[in-house]
Short mmCIF file of C-alpha atoms in Angstrom, two decimals:
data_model
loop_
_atom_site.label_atom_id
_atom_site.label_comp_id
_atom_site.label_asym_id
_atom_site.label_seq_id
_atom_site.Cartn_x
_atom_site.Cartn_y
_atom_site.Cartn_z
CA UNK A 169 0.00 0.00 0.00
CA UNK A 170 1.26 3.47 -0.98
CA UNK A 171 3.16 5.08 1.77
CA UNK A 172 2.79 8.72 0.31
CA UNK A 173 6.11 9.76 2.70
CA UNK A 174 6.83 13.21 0.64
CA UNK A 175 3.63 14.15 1.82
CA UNK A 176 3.31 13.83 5.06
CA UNK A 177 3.83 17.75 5.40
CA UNK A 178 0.02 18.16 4.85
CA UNK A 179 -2.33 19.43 7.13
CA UNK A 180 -3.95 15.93 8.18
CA UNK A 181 -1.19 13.93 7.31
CA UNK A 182 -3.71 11.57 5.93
CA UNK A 183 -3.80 11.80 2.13
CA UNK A 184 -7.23 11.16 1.46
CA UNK A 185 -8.83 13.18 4.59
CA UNK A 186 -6.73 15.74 2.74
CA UNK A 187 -8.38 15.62 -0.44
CA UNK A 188 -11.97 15.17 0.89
CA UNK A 189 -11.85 17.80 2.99
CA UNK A 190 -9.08 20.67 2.81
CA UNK A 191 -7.78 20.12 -1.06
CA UNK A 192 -8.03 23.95 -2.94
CA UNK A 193 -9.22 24.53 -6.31
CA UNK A 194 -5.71 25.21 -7.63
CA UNK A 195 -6.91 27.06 -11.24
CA UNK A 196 -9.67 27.64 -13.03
CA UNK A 197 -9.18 25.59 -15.75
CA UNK A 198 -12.32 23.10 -14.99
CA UNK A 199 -12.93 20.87 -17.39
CA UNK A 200 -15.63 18.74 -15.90
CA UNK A 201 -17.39 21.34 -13.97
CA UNK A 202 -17.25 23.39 -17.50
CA UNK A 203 -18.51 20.66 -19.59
CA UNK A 204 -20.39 18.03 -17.27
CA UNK A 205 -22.55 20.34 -14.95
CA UNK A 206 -25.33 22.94 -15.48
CA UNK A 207 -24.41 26.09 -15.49
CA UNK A 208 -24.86 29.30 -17.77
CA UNK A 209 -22.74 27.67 -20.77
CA UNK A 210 -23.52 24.29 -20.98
CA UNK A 211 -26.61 22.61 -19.61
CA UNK A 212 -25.68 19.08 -19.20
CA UNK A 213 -26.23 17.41 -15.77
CA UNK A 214 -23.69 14.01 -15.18
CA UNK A 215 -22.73 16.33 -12.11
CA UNK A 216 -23.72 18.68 -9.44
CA UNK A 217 -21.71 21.83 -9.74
CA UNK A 218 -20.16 20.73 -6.25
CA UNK A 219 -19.06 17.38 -7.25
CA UNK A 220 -17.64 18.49 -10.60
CA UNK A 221 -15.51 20.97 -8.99
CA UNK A 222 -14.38 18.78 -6.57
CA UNK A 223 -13.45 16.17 -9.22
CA UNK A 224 -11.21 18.74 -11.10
CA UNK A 225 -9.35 19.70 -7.96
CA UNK A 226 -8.96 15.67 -7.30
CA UNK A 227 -7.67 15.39 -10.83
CA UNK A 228 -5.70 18.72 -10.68
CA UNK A 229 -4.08 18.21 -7.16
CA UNK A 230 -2.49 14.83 -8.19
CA UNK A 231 -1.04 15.93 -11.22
CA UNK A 232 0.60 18.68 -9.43
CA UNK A 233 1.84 16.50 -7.24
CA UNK A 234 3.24 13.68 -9.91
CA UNK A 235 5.17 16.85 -11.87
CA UNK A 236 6.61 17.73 -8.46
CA UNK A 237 7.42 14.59 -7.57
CA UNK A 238 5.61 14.72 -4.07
CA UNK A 239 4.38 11.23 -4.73
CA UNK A 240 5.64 8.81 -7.66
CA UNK A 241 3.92 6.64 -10.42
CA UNK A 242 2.04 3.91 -8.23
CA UNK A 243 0.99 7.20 -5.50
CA UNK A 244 -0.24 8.78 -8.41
CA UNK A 245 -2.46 5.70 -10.27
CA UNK A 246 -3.88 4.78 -6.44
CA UNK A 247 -5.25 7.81 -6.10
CA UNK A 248 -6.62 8.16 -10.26
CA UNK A 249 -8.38 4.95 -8.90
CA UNK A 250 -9.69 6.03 -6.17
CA UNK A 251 -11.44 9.19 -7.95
CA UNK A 252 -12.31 6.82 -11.01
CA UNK A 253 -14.52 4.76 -8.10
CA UNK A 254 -15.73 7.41 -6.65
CA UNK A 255 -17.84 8.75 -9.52
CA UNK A 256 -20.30 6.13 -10.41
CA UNK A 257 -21.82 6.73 -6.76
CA UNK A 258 -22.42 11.10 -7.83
CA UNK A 259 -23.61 10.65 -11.48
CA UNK A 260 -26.64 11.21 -12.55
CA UNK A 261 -26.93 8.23 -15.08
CA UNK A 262 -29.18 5.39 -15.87
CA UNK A 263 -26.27 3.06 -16.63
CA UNK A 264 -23.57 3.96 -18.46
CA UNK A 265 -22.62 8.07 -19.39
CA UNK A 266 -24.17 7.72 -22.70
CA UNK A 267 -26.42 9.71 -21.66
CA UNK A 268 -27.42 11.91 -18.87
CA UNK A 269 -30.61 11.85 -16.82
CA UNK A 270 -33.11 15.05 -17.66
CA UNK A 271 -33.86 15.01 -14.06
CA UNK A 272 -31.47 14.69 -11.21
CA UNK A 273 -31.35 11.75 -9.32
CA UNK A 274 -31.13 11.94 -5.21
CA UNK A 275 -27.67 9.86 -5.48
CA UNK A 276 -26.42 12.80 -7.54
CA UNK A 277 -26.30 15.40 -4.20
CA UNK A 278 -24.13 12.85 -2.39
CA UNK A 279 -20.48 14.45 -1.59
CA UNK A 280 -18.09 12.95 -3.84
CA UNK A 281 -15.88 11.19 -1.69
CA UNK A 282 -12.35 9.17 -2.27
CA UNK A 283 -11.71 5.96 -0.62
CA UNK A 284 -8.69 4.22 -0.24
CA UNK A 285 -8.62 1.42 -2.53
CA UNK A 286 -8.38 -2.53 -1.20
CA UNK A 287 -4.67 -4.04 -1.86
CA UNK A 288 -4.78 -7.43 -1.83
CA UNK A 289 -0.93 -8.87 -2.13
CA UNK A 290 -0.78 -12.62 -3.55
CA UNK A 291 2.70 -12.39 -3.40
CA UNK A 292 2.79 -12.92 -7.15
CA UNK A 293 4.57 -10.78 -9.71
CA UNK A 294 1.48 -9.27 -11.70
CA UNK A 295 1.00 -7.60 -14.95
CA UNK A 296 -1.32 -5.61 -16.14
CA UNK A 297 -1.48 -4.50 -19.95
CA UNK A 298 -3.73 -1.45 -21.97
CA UNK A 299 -3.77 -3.01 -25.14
CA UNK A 300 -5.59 -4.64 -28.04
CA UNK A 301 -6.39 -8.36 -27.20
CA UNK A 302 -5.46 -9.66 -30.34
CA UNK A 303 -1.84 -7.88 -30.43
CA UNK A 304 -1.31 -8.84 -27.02
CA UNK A 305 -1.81 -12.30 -27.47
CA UNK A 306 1.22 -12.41 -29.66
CA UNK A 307 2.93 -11.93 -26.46
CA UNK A 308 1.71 -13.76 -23.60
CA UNK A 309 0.96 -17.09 -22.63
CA UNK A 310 -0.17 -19.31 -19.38
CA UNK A 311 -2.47 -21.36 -18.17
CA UNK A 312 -5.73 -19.79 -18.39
CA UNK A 313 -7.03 -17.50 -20.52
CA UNK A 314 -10.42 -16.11 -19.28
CA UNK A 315 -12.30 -13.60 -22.15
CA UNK A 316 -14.73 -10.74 -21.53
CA UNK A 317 -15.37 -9.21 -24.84
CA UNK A 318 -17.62 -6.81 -25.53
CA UNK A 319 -20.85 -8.30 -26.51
CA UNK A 320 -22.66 -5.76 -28.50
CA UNK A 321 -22.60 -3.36 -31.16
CA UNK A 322 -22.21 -0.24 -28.33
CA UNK A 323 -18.86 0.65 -28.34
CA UNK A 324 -17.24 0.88 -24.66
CA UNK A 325 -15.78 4.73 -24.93
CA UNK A 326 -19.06 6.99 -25.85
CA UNK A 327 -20.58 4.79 -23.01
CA UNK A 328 -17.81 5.74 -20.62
CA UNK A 329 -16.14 9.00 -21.95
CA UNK A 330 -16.53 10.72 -18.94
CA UNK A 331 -14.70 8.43 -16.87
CA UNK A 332 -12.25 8.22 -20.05
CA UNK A 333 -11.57 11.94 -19.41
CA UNK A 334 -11.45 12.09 -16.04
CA UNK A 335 -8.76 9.41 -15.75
CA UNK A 336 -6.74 11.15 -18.88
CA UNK A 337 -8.03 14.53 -18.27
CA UNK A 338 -6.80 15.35 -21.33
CA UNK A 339 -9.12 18.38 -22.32
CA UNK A 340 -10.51 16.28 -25.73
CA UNK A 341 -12.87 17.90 -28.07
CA UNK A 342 -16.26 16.55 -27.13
CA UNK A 343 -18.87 16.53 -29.67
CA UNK A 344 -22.82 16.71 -29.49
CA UNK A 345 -25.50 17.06 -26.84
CA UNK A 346 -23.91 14.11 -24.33
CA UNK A 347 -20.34 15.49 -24.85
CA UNK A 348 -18.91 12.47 -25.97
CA UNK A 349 -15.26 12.25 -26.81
CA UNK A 350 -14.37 11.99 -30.38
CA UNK A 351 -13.20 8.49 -30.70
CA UNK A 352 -10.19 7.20 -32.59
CA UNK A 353 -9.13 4.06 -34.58
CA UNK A 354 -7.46 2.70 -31.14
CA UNK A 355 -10.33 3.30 -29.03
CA UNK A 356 -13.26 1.36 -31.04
CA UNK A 357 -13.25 -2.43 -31.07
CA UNK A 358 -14.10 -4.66 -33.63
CA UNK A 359 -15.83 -6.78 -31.14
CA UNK A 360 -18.64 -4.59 -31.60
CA UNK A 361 -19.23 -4.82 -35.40
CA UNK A 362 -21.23 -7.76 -36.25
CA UNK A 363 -18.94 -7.70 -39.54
CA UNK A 364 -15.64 -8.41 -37.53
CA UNK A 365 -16.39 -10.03 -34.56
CA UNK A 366 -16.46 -13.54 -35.39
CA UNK A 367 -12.93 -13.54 -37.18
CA UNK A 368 -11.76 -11.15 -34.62
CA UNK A 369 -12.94 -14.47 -31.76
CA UNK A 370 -11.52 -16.84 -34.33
CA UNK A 371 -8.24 -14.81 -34.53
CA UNK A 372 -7.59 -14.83 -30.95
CA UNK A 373 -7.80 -18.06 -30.53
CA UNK A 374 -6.50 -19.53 -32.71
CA UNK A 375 -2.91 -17.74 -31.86
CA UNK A 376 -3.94 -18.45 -27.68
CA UNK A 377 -0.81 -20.64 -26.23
CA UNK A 378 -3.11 -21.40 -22.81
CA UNK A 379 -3.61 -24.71 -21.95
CA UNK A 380 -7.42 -23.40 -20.91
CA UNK A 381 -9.78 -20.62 -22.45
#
């Protein structure tokens, strides 16, 4: 479990009652609470003014801290999972963020509030990997390969752009009503086109070297 030692010069010493509780909004540069709450510009409702502010100084806080090298890679990814968790539980969404609800739902004027993740240590050496299935296959092998594809024609990132941006926070263009992020080649999977998804199954297979799928 992160130790977060260069930061132990904070008010509460604790990391997270930091953030909950004392963390400023450093600038005013808000890209969810200008794009993904009502206000005068832009009427969409994901978020309550609150919680979208409080979400950019989450995401703007930790990056100020990774470029000043307060608290390191694994610090910094903790904590992006931490505010990635904490959304679901403040948006006001039927499902998924491919749309927003027209009226506000009583979950949405809960406080956002960060959690410290569970780490559970197996004593293993683990790997994770952000990459297409069927490129990454070229490169792994084991003993079981368990498979969650996607199982419909809706593509995973307009469903979940908001969490998308959040955890890049990469101030993307957004396009239409929802303010969806414009997707890219990389980001849409041919597990969702009835034209590719078969040979795209077959394909990953077929070059699996687990002794169980």
């Amino acid at each position: 479990e992160p130790q977060f030692l260069n930061l132990l010069d904070i008010e509460e010493k604790d990391v997270f009652s930091y953030l909950n509780y004392s963390v400023p909004n450093i600038n005013n540069d808000n890209f969810i609470y200008e794009n993904y709450s009502p206000h005068k510009k832009n009427n969409r409702q994901y978020l309550t003014n609150d919680n979208a502010l409080k979400i950019d100084s989450f995401r703007q806080i930790i990056n100020s801290w990774l470029d000043d090298k307060k608290i390191n890679e694994n610090e910094y990814f903790y904590l992006l999972s931490s505010i990635i968790s904490s959304v679901p539980f403040v948006s006001n969404i039927a499902g998924t963020y491919g749309a927003y609800l027209k009226n506000w739902d009583k979950r949405s004027f809960k406080v956002v509030t960060l959690e410290k993740p569970h780490i559970f240590n197996n004593q293993k050496k683990n790997l994770v990997f952000n990459q297409d299935s069927n490129l990454l296959i070229d490169n792994i092998e084991g003993d079981i390969l368990y498979l969650d594809p996607p199982y419909n024609s809706r593509q995973y990132m307009p469903n979940y752009h908001l969490l998308e941006t959040i955890a890049r926070y990469d101030y993307p263009s957004l396009k239409g009503v929802t303010g969806i992020r414009q997707s890219t080649k990389d980001t849409k999977s041919k597990y969702c086109q009835k034209s590719h998804a078969e040979d795209s199954l077959s394909e990953l297979i077929s070059k699996s070297r687990f002794k169980y799928i």
